[in-house]
């Protein structure tokens, strides 16, 4: 993640606030996914849930 931050901020010239918003959105998405994963796994089965997640 450290090299990714340098790449995004220097090479892509993304403002630091926008990089922070993108990281926050990724964190929120991961949290929501972790909360709904058990329900999806029970409803669809493990194999189908994994394929859906991909």
C-alpha atoms as one frame of an Amber mdcrd trajectory, in Angstrom:
protein
   0.000   0.000   0.000   2.894   2.368   0.591   4.119   2.129  -2.990   0.541
   2.414  -4.232   0.118   5.684  -2.322   3.284   7.127  -3.866   2.159   6.037
  -7.334  -1.308   7.511  -7.013  -0.203  10.781  -5.452   2.832  11.443  -7.673
   2.241   9.736 -11.003  -1.528  10.082 -11.252  -1.506  13.484  -9.519  -4.573
  12.602  -7.449  -5.152  15.093  -4.632  -4.474  13.713  -1.176  -8.089  14.232
  -0.093  -9.344  12.186  -3.056  -6.911   9.396  -2.217  -8.243   9.418   1.339
 -11.825   9.246   0.092 -10.942   6.286  -2.147  -9.326   4.427   0.757 -12.325
   5.175   2.958 -14.735   3.873   0.313 -12.687   0.690   0.033 -12.762   0.212
   3.788 -16.504   0.741   3.990 -17.044  -1.665   1.089 -14.936  -4.304   2.801
 -16.867  -3.895   6.039 -20.241  -4.158   4.317 -19.054  -7.198   2.383 -17.909
  -8.874   5.588 -21.278  -8.210   7.180 -23.354  -9.709   4.351 -21.024 -12.592
   3.428 -22.419 -15.086   5.957 -25.989 -14.501   4.784 -25.021 -14.837   1.140
 -23.064 -18.001   1.918 -26.023 -19.605   3.648 -28.489 -18.549   0.983 -26.494
 -19.456  -2.129 -24.007 -21.976  -0.819 -20.292 -21.467  -0.441 -19.272 -22.168
  -4.048 -21.812 -19.836  -5.632 -21.073 -17.139  -3.064 -17.374 -17.282  -3.929
 -18.132 -17.000  -7.632 -20.483 -14.095  -6.991 -17.820 -12.355  -4.940 -15.314
 -12.588  -7.753
